[in-house]
Coordinates of C-alpha atoms in Angstrom, one line a residue:
M1 CA 97.5 115.1 54.8
A2 CA 98.1 114.0 58.4
R3 CA 97.0 115.6 61.6
F4 CA 98.8 116.1 65.0
T5 CA 96.5 117.1 67.9
L6 CA 97.3 117.7 71.6
P7 CA 95.6 119.6 74.4
R8 CA 95.8 123.3 74.0
D9 CA 97.4 123.6 77.5
L10 CA 99.4 121.1 79.5
Y11 CA 100.4 122.0 83.0
H12 CA 103.1 119.8 84.5
G13 CA 105.4 119.5 87.5
K14 CA 104.7 119.2 91.2
G15 CA 101.9 121.4 92.3
S16 CA 100.5 122.0 88.8
L17 CA 97.0 121.1 90.1
E18 CA 96.9 124.7 91.2
A19 CA 96.3 125.6 87.5
L20 CA 92.6 125.0 88.2
K21 CA 92.5 128.4 89.9
S22 CA 92.9 130.1 86.5
F23 CA 89.9 128.5 84.9
T24 CA 87.0 130.7 83.9
G25 CA 83.4 129.5 83.9
K26 CA 80.3 129.2 86.1
K27 CA 79.9 125.5 86.8
A28 CA 82.4 122.5 86.9
I29 CA 81.7 118.9 87.5
I30 CA 84.5 116.7 88.8
C31 CA 84.4 113.0 87.8
V32 CA 86.5 110.7 90.0
G33 CA 86.9 107.0 90.7
G34 CA 87.1 104.8 93.8
G35 CA 88.3 107.2 96.4
S36 CA 92.1 107.6 96.3
M37 CA 91.9 111.2 95.2
K38 CA 89.6 111.9 98.2
R39 CA 91.7 109.9 100.7
N40 CA 94.9 111.7 99.6
G41 CA 93.4 115.2 99.7
F42 CA 93.6 115.9 96.0
L43 CA 89.9 116.0 95.4
D44 CA 89.4 118.6 98.1
K45 CA 92.2 120.7 96.6
A46 CA 90.7 120.6 93.2
C47 CA 87.3 121.6 94.6
S48 CA 88.9 124.5 96.5
Y49 CA 90.8 125.8 93.5
L50 CA 87.7 125.7 91.3
K51 CA 85.6 127.5 93.9
E52 CA 88.4 130.0 94.2
A53 CA 88.0 130.6 90.5
G54 CA 84.3 131.4 91.2
M55 CA 82.7 128.2 90.0
E56 CA 79.9 126.1 91.4
V57 CA 81.2 122.5 91.8
E58 CA 79.4 119.2 91.5
L59 CA 81.0 115.8 92.1
F60 CA 80.4 112.5 90.2
E61 CA 82.2 109.9 92.3
G62 CA 82.6 106.1 92.2
I63 CA 83.6 105.5 88.6
E64 CA 84.7 101.9 88.5
P65 CA 87.8 100.4 86.9
D66 CA 87.0 99.5 83.3
P67 CA 84.0 101.8 83.3
S68 CA 80.8 100.5 81.9
V69 CA 78.3 101.9 79.3
E70 CA 75.8 102.2 82.2
T71 CA 78.1 104.4 84.2
V72 CA 78.7 106.7 81.2
M73 CA 74.9 107.1 80.7
R74 CA 74.4 107.8 84.4
G75 CA 77.1 110.4 84.5
A76 CA 75.8 112.1 81.3
K77 CA 72.4 112.4 82.9
V78 CA 73.9 114.2 85.9
M79 CA 75.8 116.5 83.6
Q80 CA 72.6 117.3 81.7
E81 CA 70.8 118.2 84.9
F82 CA 73.7 120.3 86.3
G83 CA 74.8 122.0 83.1
P84 CA 78.6 122.4 83.6
D85 CA 80.8 124.4 81.3
W86 CA 83.9 122.6 82.6
I87 CA 84.2 118.8 82.9
I88 CA 87.1 117.9 85.1
A89 CA 88.2 114.3 85.1
M90 CA 90.5 113.3 87.8
G91 CA 92.3 110.0 88.6
G92 CA 93.5 107.0 86.6
G93 CA 92.5 106.1 83.0
S94 CA 89.0 104.9 84.0
P95 CA 87.4 108.1 85.3
I96 CA 89.0 110.1 82.6
D97 CA 87.9 107.7 79.8
A98 CA 84.4 107.6 81.3
A99 CA 84.2 111.3 81.6
K100 CA 85.2 111.7 77.9
A101 CA 82.3 109.4 76.9
M102 CA 79.9 111.3 79.2
W103 CA 81.0 114.5 77.6
I104 CA 79.9 113.3 74.2
K105 CA 76.5 112.2 75.6
Y106 CA 76.1 115.5 77.5
E107 CA 76.6 117.5 74.3
Y108 CA 74.5 115.2 72.2
P109 CA 71.8 113.6 74.4
D110 CA 70.4 111.5 71.5
I111 CA 73.6 109.9 70.5
T112 CA 73.9 106.1 71.0
F113 CA 76.9 104.3 72.4
E114 CA 77.2 102.5 69.0
D115 CA 77.4 105.9 67.3
M116 CA 80.1 107.0 69.8
C117 CA 82.2 104.0 68.7
K118 CA 82.3 104.9 65.1
V119 CA 86.0 105.7 64.6
F120 CA 86.6 109.4 64.1
G121 CA 82.9 109.9 63.8
I122 CA 82.1 112.1 66.8
P123 CA 80.3 115.4 66.0
P124 CA 81.9 118.7 67.1
L125 CA 82.1 119.1 70.9
R126 CA 82.7 122.2 73.1
R127 CA 79.3 123.5 72.4
K128 CA 78.4 123.1 76.1
A129 CA 81.6 122.4 78.0
H130 CA 85.4 122.2 77.8
F131 CA 87.3 119.3 79.3
C132 CA 90.3 119.1 81.7
A133 CA 92.0 115.8 82.5
I134 CA 94.2 115.3 85.6
S135 CA 96.1 112.0 85.6
S136 CA 97.0 110.2 88.8
T137 CA 98.5 107.1 87.2
S138 CA 101.5 106.8 84.9
G139 CA 100.4 104.8 82.0
T140 CA 97.2 105.4 80.1
A141 CA 98.0 109.0 79.2
T142 CA 94.4 109.5 78.4
E143 CA 94.9 113.1 79.6
V144 CA 96.4 113.9 76.2
T145 CA 94.8 111.4 73.9
A146 CA 91.9 111.1 71.4
F147 CA 90.8 107.8 72.9
S148 CA 88.5 106.4 75.6
I149 CA 88.0 102.8 76.5
I150 CA 84.5 101.8 77.7
T151 CA 83.3 98.2 78.5
D152 CA 80.1 96.6 77.5
Y153 CA 79.8 94.0 80.2
E154 CA 76.8 92.3 78.5
K155 CA 79.0 91.5 75.5
G156 CA 82.2 91.2 77.5
I157 CA 84.0 93.5 75.2
K158 CA 86.0 96.8 75.7
Y159 CA 85.3 99.3 73.0
P160 CA 87.7 102.1 72.1
I161 CA 86.2 105.4 71.3
A162 CA 88.6 107.2 68.9
D163 CA 88.2 110.8 67.8
F164 CA 90.3 114.0 68.0
E165 CA 87.2 115.7 69.4
I166 CA 87.7 114.0 72.8
T167 CA 91.3 115.2 73.1
P168 CA 91.1 117.2 76.4
D169 CA 91.4 121.0 76.2
V170 CA 93.7 121.0 79.2
A171 CA 95.9 118.3 80.7
I172 CA 97.3 118.6 84.2
V173 CA 100.3 116.2 84.8
D174 CA 101.1 116.7 88.5
S175 CA 103.5 114.0 89.7
E176 CA 102.4 114.5 93.3
L177 CA 99.3 112.5 92.4
A178 CA 101.3 109.6 91.0
E179 CA 103.4 109.2 94.1
T180 CA 100.4 107.6 95.8
M181 CA 100.2 104.7 93.4
P182 CA 100.7 101.2 94.9
A183 CA 103.5 99.1 93.4
H184 CA 101.3 96.8 91.3
L185 CA 99.7 99.8 89.6
V186 CA 103.1 101.3 88.9
A187 CA 104.1 98.0 87.1
H188 CA 100.9 97.7 85.0
T189 CA 100.6 101.3 84.0
G190 CA 104.3 101.5 83.3
M191 CA 104.1 98.6 80.9
D192 CA 101.0 100.2 79.3
A193 CA 103.2 103.3 78.6
M194 CA 106.0 101.2 77.2
T195 CA 103.5 99.5 74.9
H196 CA 102.1 102.8 73.8
A197 CA 105.5 104.1 72.9
I198 CA 106.7 101.0 71.0
E199 CA 103.4 100.5 69.1
A200 CA 103.4 104.2 68.2
Y201 CA 107.0 104.0 66.9
V202 CA 106.2 101.0 64.6
S203 CA 102.7 102.0 63.6
T204 CA 101.9 102.6 60.0
A205 CA 100.8 106.1 61.0
N206 CA 104.1 107.2 62.6
C207 CA 105.6 110.4 61.5
N208 CA 108.4 112.9 62.2
Y209 CA 106.2 114.6 64.8
T210 CA 105.4 111.4 66.8
D211 CA 108.8 109.5 66.5
P212 CA 110.8 111.8 68.9
L213 CA 108.0 111.6 71.5
A214 CA 107.8 107.8 71.3
I215 CA 111.6 107.1 71.3
W216 CA 112.3 109.5 74.2
A217 CA 109.5 108.0 76.2
I218 CA 111.0 104.5 75.6
K219 CA 114.3 105.7 76.8
M220 CA 112.8 107.3 80.0
I221 CA 110.8 104.2 80.8
E222 CA 113.8 102.0 80.3
A223 CA 115.7 104.2 82.9
D224 CA 112.9 104.7 85.4
L225 CA 110.1 102.1 85.4
V226 CA 111.7 99.4 87.5
K227 CA 113.2 102.0 89.9
S228 CA 109.8 103.6 90.3
Y229 CA 108.3 100.1 91.0
N230 CA 110.9 99.6 93.7
G231 CA 109.9 102.9 95.4
D232 CA 112.3 105.5 94.0
M233 CA 110.1 108.7 94.0
D234 CA 112.3 110.7 91.7
S235 CA 111.9 107.9 89.1
R236 CA 108.1 107.9 89.9
D237 CA 108.0 111.6 89.0
K238 CA 109.9 111.0 85.7
M239 CA 107.6 108.1 84.8
H240 CA 104.6 110.5 85.0
D241 CA 106.2 112.6 82.3
A242 CA 107.4 109.6 80.3
Q243 CA 103.9 108.1 80.0
C244 CA 102.5 111.5 78.9
L245 CA 105.1 111.7 76.1
A246 CA 104.1 108.2 75.0
G247 CA 100.5 109.3 75.0
M248 CA 101.2 112.3 72.8
A249 CA 102.9 109.9 70.4
F250 CA 100.2 107.2 70.2
S251 CA 97.3 109.6 70.1
N252 CA 98.6 110.8 66.8
A253 CA 100.5 107.8 65.5
L254 CA 97.9 105.3 66.7
L255 CA 98.6 101.8 68.1
G256 CA 98.6 98.1 67.0
I257 CA 97.4 94.7 67.8
V258 CA 98.8 94.4 71.3
H259 CA 96.1 96.8 72.2
S260 CA 93.5 95.1 70.0
M261 CA 94.1 91.9 71.8
A262 CA 94.2 93.5 75.3
H263 CA 90.9 95.3 74.6
K264 CA 89.1 92.0 73.5
T265 CA 90.6 89.7 76.2
G266 CA 90.3 92.1 79.2
A267 CA 86.6 91.5 80.0
A268 CA 86.1 88.2 78.1
F269 CA 86.5 85.6 80.9
K270 CA 84.2 84.6 83.8
N271 CA 86.7 84.5 86.7
G272 CA 87.9 88.0 86.5
H273 CA 89.5 90.8 84.3
I274 CA 92.9 90.8 82.7
I275 CA 94.2 94.2 83.8
H276 CA 94.9 96.2 80.7
G277 CA 98.6 97.1 81.4
A278 CA 99.4 93.5 82.4
A279 CA 97.7 92.2 79.2
N280 CA 99.9 94.6 77.1
A281 CA 103.0 93.5 79.0
M282 CA 102.3 89.8 78.3
Y283 CA 101.3 90.3 74.6
L284 CA 104.0 92.9 73.6
P285 CA 106.9 90.4 73.1
K286 CA 104.8 88.1 71.1
V287 CA 103.5 90.8 68.8
I288 CA 107.0 92.2 68.2
K289 CA 108.0 88.8 67.0
F290 CA 104.9 88.5 64.8
N291 CA 105.4 92.0 63.4
S292 CA 109.1 91.5 62.7
K293 CA 108.2 89.5 59.6
D294 CA 107.5 92.9 58.1
A295 CA 110.8 94.4 57.0
T296 CA 109.9 98.0 57.9
A297 CA 108.7 97.1 61.4
K298 CA 111.8 95.0 62.0
K299 CA 114.0 97.9 61.1
R300 CA 112.2 100.2 63.5
Y301 CA 112.4 97.6 66.3
G302 CA 116.1 97.6 65.6
E303 CA 116.2 101.4 65.9
I304 CA 114.5 101.1 69.3
A305 CA 117.0 98.5 70.5
D306 CA 119.9 100.8 69.3
Y307 CA 118.4 103.8 71.2
M308 CA 118.1 101.6 74.3
G309 CA 121.7 100.5 73.9
L310 CA 120.8 96.8 73.8
G311 CA 123.5 95.8 71.3
G312 CA 123.2 93.4 68.3
S313 CA 124.6 93.6 64.8
S314 CA 121.5 92.9 62.7
D315 CA 117.9 93.9 62.9
D316 CA 117.0 90.3 63.6
E317 CA 119.4 90.1 66.5
K318 CA 118.4 93.6 67.8
T319 CA 114.7 92.6 67.7
G320 CA 115.5 89.4 69.7
L321 CA 117.3 91.5 72.3
L322 CA 114.4 93.9 72.6
I323 CA 112.0 91.0 73.2
N324 CA 114.4 89.5 75.8
Y325 CA 114.7 92.9 77.5
L326 CA 110.9 93.3 77.8
R327 CA 110.5 89.8 79.2
K328 CA 113.1 90.5 81.8
M329 CA 111.3 93.8 82.6
N330 CA 108.1 91.8 83.2
D331 CA 110.0 89.5 85.6
D332 CA 111.4 92.6 87.4
L333 CA 107.8 93.9 87.7
D334 CA 106.3 90.6 88.8
I335 CA 104.1 90.4 85.7
P336 CA 103.4 86.9 84.2
H337 CA 104.5 86.0 80.7
C338 CA 101.2 84.5 79.5
I339 CA 97.5 84.3 80.1
K340 CA 97.7 80.7 81.5
N341 CA 99.8 82.0 84.4
Y342 CA 97.8 85.2 85.0
G343 CA 96.6 85.3 88.6
E344 CA 94.2 87.5 90.4
G345 CA 95.5 91.1 90.4
G346 CA 97.9 90.4 87.6
V347 CA 100.5 88.5 89.5
P348 CA 102.1 85.2 88.2
A349 CA 100.3 82.0 89.3
D350 CA 100.7 78.3 88.6
T351 CA 96.9 78.2 88.1
G352 CA 95.6 81.3 86.4
I353 CA 92.2 82.8 86.4
V354 CA 91.5 81.8 82.7
P355 CA 90.9 78.1 82.3
E356 CA 92.2 76.5 79.1
D357 CA 88.8 75.2 78.1
E358 CA 87.2 78.6 78.4
F359 CA 90.0 80.3 76.5
L360 CA 89.8 77.8 73.6
E361 CA 86.0 78.0 73.5
K362 CA 86.1 81.8 73.2
L363 CA 89.2 82.0 71.0
P364 CA 87.6 82.4 67.6
G365 CA 85.2 85.1 68.8
I366 CA 88.0 87.0 70.6
A367 CA 90.2 86.8 67.5
A368 CA 87.4 88.1 65.3
N369 CA 86.7 91.0 67.6
A370 CA 90.4 91.9 67.9
L371 CA 90.6 92.1 64.1
L372 CA 87.8 94.6 64.1
D373 CA 89.3 96.7 66.9
A374 CA 90.2 100.3 66.0
C375 CA 93.9 99.7 66.8
T376 CA 94.3 96.9 64.2
G377 CA 94.4 99.0 61.1
S378 CA 97.6 100.8 62.0
N379 CA 99.5 97.6 63.0
P380 CA 102.5 97.1 60.6
R381 CA 101.5 93.5 59.8
Q382 CA 97.8 92.7 59.2
P383 CA 96.9 89.2 60.6
S384 CA 94.3 86.9 59.2
Q385 CA 91.7 85.2 61.5
E386 CA 93.9 82.1 61.6
E387 CA 97.0 84.1 62.5
M388 CA 95.2 86.1 65.2
E389 CA 94.0 82.8 66.8
K390 CA 97.6 81.4 66.6
L391 CA 99.0 84.6 68.1
L392 CA 96.5 84.5 71.0
K393 CA 97.4 80.9 71.7
C394 CA 101.0 81.9 71.9
C395 CA 100.0 84.6 74.4
Y396 CA 98.0 82.0 76.4
Y397 CA 100.7 79.3 76.5
D398 CA 103.9 81.4 76.2
T399 CA 104.9 79.5 73.1
E400 CA 107.2 80.8 70.3
V401 CA 105.7 82.9 67.4
D402 CA 107.0 81.2 64.3
F403 CA 104.5 82.3 61.6

């Protein structure tokens, strides 16, 4: 038996933020990030709509990119003191992911972060509050997923929390919020969405319910991501829908080792973070080549290439064309091809932020942690420790995957 879970309600299209007016309850807390929602007037609108619905509103602001365990615990404490019956998370993936983890701790004050990270081990929620997610970026799709990514900075590891319990009750996908994204964020979140859709399509947990969402998202991203990056606002609006479809797919079909590696390299190095979407963009072509040794995965990569109209007469050729297409897309989006050339902010650089000696020193531990990541189990080809290390080296140096 398999399961397919999505938010009960999804409001989409320009102006759909206004759906907050229809919410019923006494108290709502809004969790937001660094200030773009406030600067662009969306936070004030959300507060006004909730007050119009008769609710008392509290704000929890300043959630950082790659939110920490400490931020989660601090936010949960505020929730315990305020007692909301609605948690509204607004912004990019970081505030929404953080709010999901806060929600767990709010409902179960004695739960530890380690217990939260037990895959599909969260106790029943909605005893105290319902959850609404409002996305402002076009990539993570956390507004419709059963996942949250929280960083333990002491260990330098990003941990995925995975459970259908944290799937939001309501998602609001209002493209007006996404129109404020800077170009580099369009690029990184867009490639995150492409990775979600491709990994969902070849995941060992794919099914007839997830495949149409994944493949249509891929087609939309092919058509609209680069144009969105170059400032086309109609494409920006379409990308907001495309990333949500990809999220619906991967939340139910799960992901693969592109995400496992991105989670474990993101906060591992001293000189700065590897932005999640950029990591996915760099690693995806390498993982496709690695996974294509599995016959079923190779066939499905060929189907993706067919649907994109890339040509090719055999699955080997089609897979190669898909890899080349994704590398060209990285070029068009100014994303580097490998960790060695990953500069500050995710742009290509001759001297990247991750020195070779630090990478090689930390490689065995990163590989071991990636193998233990929640996303590894649904990858179509299960790597050994040695293979994971070799694959990460290919991602560092941009060398050919031939194993």
